[in-house]
Amino acid sequence: MRLLERMRKEWFMIGIVLAIAGAKLEPSIGVNGGPLKPEITVSYIAVATIFFNSGLSLKTEELTSALVHIKLHLFIQIFTLAFFPATIWLFLQLLSITPINEWLLKGLQTVGCMPPPVSSAVILTKAVGGNEAAAIFNSAFGSFLGIVITPLLLLLFLGSSSSVPFTSIFSQLFMTVVVPLIIGQIVRRYIKDWLERKKPPFGAVSSSVLLMIIYTTFCDTFSNPNIDLDTFSLILILFMIFSIQLSFMLLTFLFSTRNNSGFTPADTVAIIFCSTHKSLTLDTVQL
């Protein structure tokens, strides 16, 4: 009974392991163009579901108060779009003299230049009781900023000119983030009493959608026949990513919990997940 209780409590972590294992066993199911059609079900339906879900669960006052929390927004956007890529660049200057595969280092810099994640930061913030409204705003706003800033960062740090299909990415973000959030808020006004009485499992729904995103992401990874990396470089880069992630999370925690920071514990949660995680929303960037 204890084991079942523990498994029920940790179902999301177990789900991540199963999603990755399933992707490894049969990656063709979740690749682009495969039976699951992630280019539609994930890129549009899954993300829209997450933000519609947030629109339903959040009080309008929480969203409006989050919009005017300028200090928090500045902290997150400056950290993720300035401090993060600059620090990665300095770190990679040291690693450039090592035998690590050059393209892995360039890939790490490219990821460092990306905006905050659209969906995972919102889900993780909500799951641990953080400021979900702030996470929603910064995920959406950062993604829109990334359309312009990411190509500039890639030019600055990699010396590579790049182009972004501005119109298509902007419209995709608008239709999958802003519109579902607004619709969710409108629907909430009509079923508010029912929602407060029944308390639907919004967190579980969003977490389930995130598992689907994780599964299809790893399906794409495992189905790539062009991955030809030496074991040393691969293991080392994985260790570095893990170390960088933990270091940045600790750094944002220390900065946002200072006595004069002006941030609440809920704000700190949103800051940690939005500032230190990166999105592949701009995976259509062409170098």
Coordinates of C-alpha atoms in Angstrom, one line a residue:
M1 CA 0.0 0.0 0.0
R2 CA 2.8 2.4 0.8
L3 CA 4.4 1.8 -2.5
L4 CA 1.2 2.4 -4.4
E5 CA 0.6 5.6 -2.4
R6 CA 4.1 6.7 -3.2
M7 CA 3.7 6.0 -6.9
R8 CA 0.4 7.8 -6.9
K9 CA 2.1 10.8 -5.4
E10 CA 5.1 10.7 -7.7
W11 CA 3.0 9.9 -10.9
F12 CA 4.5 12.7 -12.9
M13 CA 8.1 11.7 -12.3
I14 CA 7.2 8.1 -13.2
G15 CA 5.4 9.4 -16.3
I16 CA 8.6 11.2 -17.4
V17 CA 10.6 8.0 -17.1
L18 CA 7.9 6.0 -19.0
A19 CA 7.6 8.7 -21.7
I20 CA 11.4 8.7 -22.4
A21 CA 11.5 4.8 -22.3
G22 CA 8.5 4.7 -24.7
A23 CA 10.2 7.1 -27.1
K24 CA 13.4 5.1 -27.1
L25 CA 11.5 1.8 -27.8
E26 CA 9.4 3.2 -30.7
P27 CA 10.3 6.7 -31.7
S28 CA 8.5 6.6 -35.0
I29 CA 5.1 7.1 -33.3
G30 CA 5.8 10.5 -31.9
V31 CA 8.1 12.0 -34.6
N32 CA 6.9 14.8 -36.9
G33 CA 4.7 13.3 -39.6
G34 CA 4.2 10.2 -37.4
P35 CA 0.9 8.8 -36.2
L36 CA 0.6 11.3 -33.3
K37 CA 1.2 14.3 -35.7
P38 CA 3.1 16.3 -33.0
E39 CA 3.4 19.2 -35.5
I40 CA -0.3 19.7 -34.9
T41 CA -1.2 17.9 -31.6
V42 CA 1.7 19.3 -29.7
S43 CA 2.7 22.6 -31.4
Y44 CA -0.9 23.7 -31.4
I45 CA -3.4 21.6 -29.5
A46 CA -1.3 20.7 -26.5
V47 CA 0.0 24.3 -25.9
A48 CA -3.4 25.8 -26.4
T49 CA -4.8 23.3 -23.9
I50 CA -2.3 24.4 -21.3
F51 CA -3.1 28.1 -21.6
F52 CA -6.9 27.5 -21.9
N53 CA -6.5 25.5 -18.7
S54 CA -4.6 28.3 -17.1
G55 CA -7.3 30.8 -18.2
L56 CA -10.0 28.7 -16.6
S57 CA -8.1 28.2 -13.3
L58 CA -6.7 31.7 -12.7
K59 CA -8.7 34.6 -11.2
T60 CA -8.8 37.7 -13.5
E61 CA -7.4 39.7 -10.6
E62 CA -4.3 37.5 -10.4
L63 CA -3.6 38.0 -14.1
T64 CA -4.1 41.8 -13.9
S65 CA -1.9 42.1 -10.8
A66 CA 0.8 40.0 -12.5
L67 CA 0.8 42.3 -15.6
V68 CA 1.9 45.3 -13.5
H69 CA 4.7 43.5 -11.6
I70 CA 7.4 45.2 -13.7
K71 CA 10.3 44.4 -11.4
L72 CA 9.7 40.7 -11.7
H73 CA 9.3 40.8 -15.5
L74 CA 12.5 42.8 -15.9
F75 CA 14.4 40.4 -13.7
I76 CA 13.3 37.3 -15.7
Q77 CA 13.7 38.8 -19.2
I78 CA 17.2 40.3 -18.4
F79 CA 18.4 37.1 -16.8
T80 CA 17.2 34.8 -19.6
L81 CA 17.9 36.9 -22.6
A82 CA 21.1 38.7 -21.5
F83 CA 22.8 37.2 -18.4
F84 CA 22.2 33.6 -19.4
P85 CA 23.6 33.7 -23.0
A86 CA 26.5 36.0 -22.0
T87 CA 27.5 33.6 -19.1
I88 CA 27.3 30.6 -21.4
W89 CA 29.5 32.4 -24.0
L90 CA 32.2 33.1 -21.3
F91 CA 32.0 29.4 -20.1
L92 CA 32.4 28.1 -23.7
Q93 CA 35.5 30.2 -24.2
L94 CA 37.2 28.1 -21.6
L95 CA 35.8 24.8 -23.1
S96 CA 36.9 25.7 -26.6
I97 CA 40.4 24.5 -25.8
T98 CA 39.1 21.0 -24.7
P99 CA 38.5 18.1 -27.1
I100 CA 34.7 18.4 -26.8
N101 CA 32.9 18.3 -30.1
E102 CA 32.7 21.9 -31.5
W103 CA 29.1 21.5 -32.7
L104 CA 28.0 20.5 -29.2
L105 CA 29.4 23.7 -27.8
K106 CA 27.7 25.7 -30.5
G107 CA 24.5 23.9 -29.8
L108 CA 24.8 24.8 -26.1
Q109 CA 25.3 28.5 -27.0
T110 CA 22.3 28.4 -29.4
V111 CA 20.1 27.0 -26.7
G112 CA 21.4 29.6 -24.3
C113 CA 20.2 32.3 -26.7
M114 CA 16.6 31.0 -26.8
P115 CA 13.7 32.6 -25.0
P116 CA 11.9 31.2 -21.9
P117 CA 9.7 28.1 -22.4
V118 CA 6.1 28.6 -23.5
S119 CA 4.5 25.8 -21.6
S120 CA 6.8 23.9 -19.2
A121 CA 7.6 26.9 -17.0
V122 CA 3.9 27.6 -16.5
I123 CA 3.1 23.9 -15.6
L124 CA 6.1 23.6 -13.2
T125 CA 5.3 26.9 -11.5
K126 CA 1.7 25.9 -11.0
A127 CA 2.6 22.4 -9.8
V128 CA 4.6 23.8 -6.8
G129 CA 2.2 26.7 -6.0
G130 CA 4.2 29.5 -7.6
N131 CA 3.0 32.7 -9.2
E132 CA 1.3 31.1 -12.3
A133 CA 0.0 34.4 -13.7
A134 CA 3.6 35.8 -13.7
A135 CA 4.9 32.6 -15.3
I136 CA 2.2 32.9 -18.1
F137 CA 3.1 36.5 -18.8
N138 CA 6.8 36.0 -18.9
S139 CA 6.6 32.8 -21.0
A140 CA 4.4 34.5 -23.6
F141 CA 6.2 37.9 -23.5
G142 CA 9.7 36.2 -23.6
S143 CA 8.7 34.1 -26.6
F144 CA 7.5 37.2 -28.5
L145 CA 10.8 39.1 -27.5
G146 CA 12.8 36.0 -28.7
I147 CA 11.5 36.4 -32.2
V148 CA 13.6 39.6 -32.5
I149 CA 16.3 39.2 -29.8
T150 CA 17.4 35.5 -30.4
P151 CA 18.7 36.1 -34.0
L152 CA 20.6 39.1 -32.7
L153 CA 22.1 37.0 -29.9
L154 CA 23.1 34.3 -32.3
L155 CA 24.8 36.9 -34.5
L156 CA 26.6 38.4 -31.5
F157 CA 27.8 35.1 -29.9
L158 CA 28.2 32.8 -32.9
G159 CA 28.8 35.2 -35.7
S160 CA 26.0 33.6 -37.6
S161 CA 23.3 35.6 -39.4
S162 CA 19.9 34.0 -38.9
S163 CA 16.4 34.5 -40.1
V164 CA 13.1 33.9 -38.2
P165 CA 9.8 33.4 -39.9
F166 CA 8.4 36.3 -37.9
T167 CA 4.8 36.2 -39.1
S168 CA 4.3 32.4 -38.7
I169 CA 5.9 32.2 -35.2
F170 CA 4.0 35.4 -34.1
S171 CA 0.7 34.0 -35.3
Q172 CA 1.4 30.6 -33.8
L173 CA 2.2 32.1 -30.4
F174 CA -0.8 34.4 -30.5
M175 CA -3.2 31.5 -31.5
T176 CA -1.8 29.0 -29.0
V177 CA -1.1 31.2 -26.0
V178 CA -3.0 34.5 -26.0
V179 CA -6.3 33.4 -27.6
P180 CA -6.8 30.2 -25.5
L181 CA -5.9 32.2 -22.3
I182 CA -8.6 34.8 -23.1
I183 CA -11.2 32.2 -24.0
G184 CA -10.4 30.4 -20.8
Q185 CA -11.0 33.6 -18.8
I186 CA -14.3 34.2 -20.7
V187 CA -15.6 30.7 -20.0
R188 CA -14.5 31.0 -16.3
R189 CA -16.9 34.0 -15.9
Y190 CA -19.8 31.8 -16.7
I191 CA -18.9 28.7 -14.8
K192 CA -17.0 30.3 -11.9
D193 CA -19.2 28.9 -9.2
W194 CA -19.0 25.4 -10.6
L195 CA -15.2 25.6 -10.8
E196 CA -14.9 26.7 -7.2
R197 CA -17.3 24.0 -6.0
K198 CA -15.9 21.1 -8.0
K199 CA -12.2 22.2 -8.1
P200 CA -11.2 20.3 -11.3
P201 CA -7.7 18.9 -11.4
F202 CA -6.2 21.6 -13.6
G203 CA -2.6 20.8 -12.5
A204 CA -3.0 17.1 -13.4
V205 CA -4.3 18.0 -16.8
S206 CA -1.4 20.4 -17.6
S207 CA 1.1 17.9 -16.3
S208 CA -0.3 15.2 -18.5
V209 CA 0.0 17.4 -21.5
L210 CA 3.6 18.2 -20.6
L211 CA 4.3 14.4 -20.6
M212 CA 3.0 14.2 -24.2
I213 CA 5.4 17.1 -25.1
I214 CA 8.3 15.3 -23.4
Y215 CA 7.4 12.0 -25.2
T216 CA 7.3 13.6 -28.7
T217 CA 10.5 15.6 -28.0
F218 CA 12.4 12.4 -27.2
C219 CA 10.9 10.6 -30.2
D220 CA 12.5 13.2 -32.4
T221 CA 15.8 12.9 -30.6
F222 CA 16.0 9.1 -30.8
S223 CA 14.8 9.0 -34.4
N224 CA 17.6 11.2 -35.6
P225 CA 20.0 9.0 -37.6
N226 CA 22.6 11.8 -38.0
I227 CA 23.6 11.8 -34.3
D228 CA 27.3 10.8 -34.4
L229 CA 29.0 11.9 -31.3
D230 CA 31.8 10.4 -29.2
T231 CA 30.7 9.2 -25.8
F232 CA 33.1 11.4 -24.0
S233 CA 31.7 14.6 -25.5
L234 CA 28.1 13.5 -25.0
I235 CA 28.4 12.5 -21.3
L236 CA 30.4 15.7 -20.6
I237 CA 27.9 18.0 -22.3
L238 CA 25.0 16.3 -20.4
F239 CA 26.9 16.8 -17.1
M240 CA 27.5 20.5 -18.0
I241 CA 23.9 21.1 -18.9
F242 CA 22.8 19.6 -15.5
S243 CA 25.4 21.7 -13.7
I244 CA 24.5 24.9 -15.5
Q245 CA 20.8 24.4 -14.8
L246 CA 21.3 23.8 -11.1
S247 CA 23.8 26.7 -10.8
F248 CA 21.4 29.2 -12.5
M249 CA 18.5 27.9 -10.4
L250 CA 20.5 28.4 -7.2
L251 CA 21.6 31.9 -8.4
T252 CA 18.0 33.1 -9.2
F253 CA 16.9 31.6 -5.8
L254 CA 19.5 33.6 -3.9
F255 CA 18.8 36.8 -5.8
S256 CA 15.1 36.6 -5.4
T257 CA 15.0 35.7 -1.7
R258 CA 17.2 38.6 -0.5
N259 CA 15.5 40.7 2.2
N260 CA 15.1 43.7 0.0
S261 CA 14.3 41.9 -3.2
G262 CA 10.6 42.6 -3.0
F263 CA 9.6 39.2 -4.3
T264 CA 7.2 36.8 -2.6
P265 CA 8.0 33.0 -2.3
A266 CA 5.4 32.5 -5.2
D267 CA 7.3 35.0 -7.3
T268 CA 10.6 33.2 -6.6
V269 CA 9.2 29.9 -8.0
A270 CA 8.1 31.7 -11.2
I271 CA 11.5 33.4 -11.5
I272 CA 13.4 30.1 -11.0
F273 CA 11.5 28.2 -13.7
C274 CA 11.1 31.1 -16.2
S275 CA 14.6 32.5 -16.0
T276 CA 16.6 29.3 -16.2
H277 CA 14.6 27.1 -18.6
K278 CA 14.9 27.5 -22.4
S279 CA 12.4 27.0 -25.2
L280 CA 12.6 25.6 -28.7
T281 CA 9.7 27.8 -29.8
L282 CA 12.2 29.3 -32.3
D283 CA 13.4 25.9 -33.6
T284 CA 12.6 27.2 -37.1
V285 CA 15.5 29.7 -36.8
Q286 CA 17.6 29.3 -39.9
L287 CA 21.4 29.9 -39.5

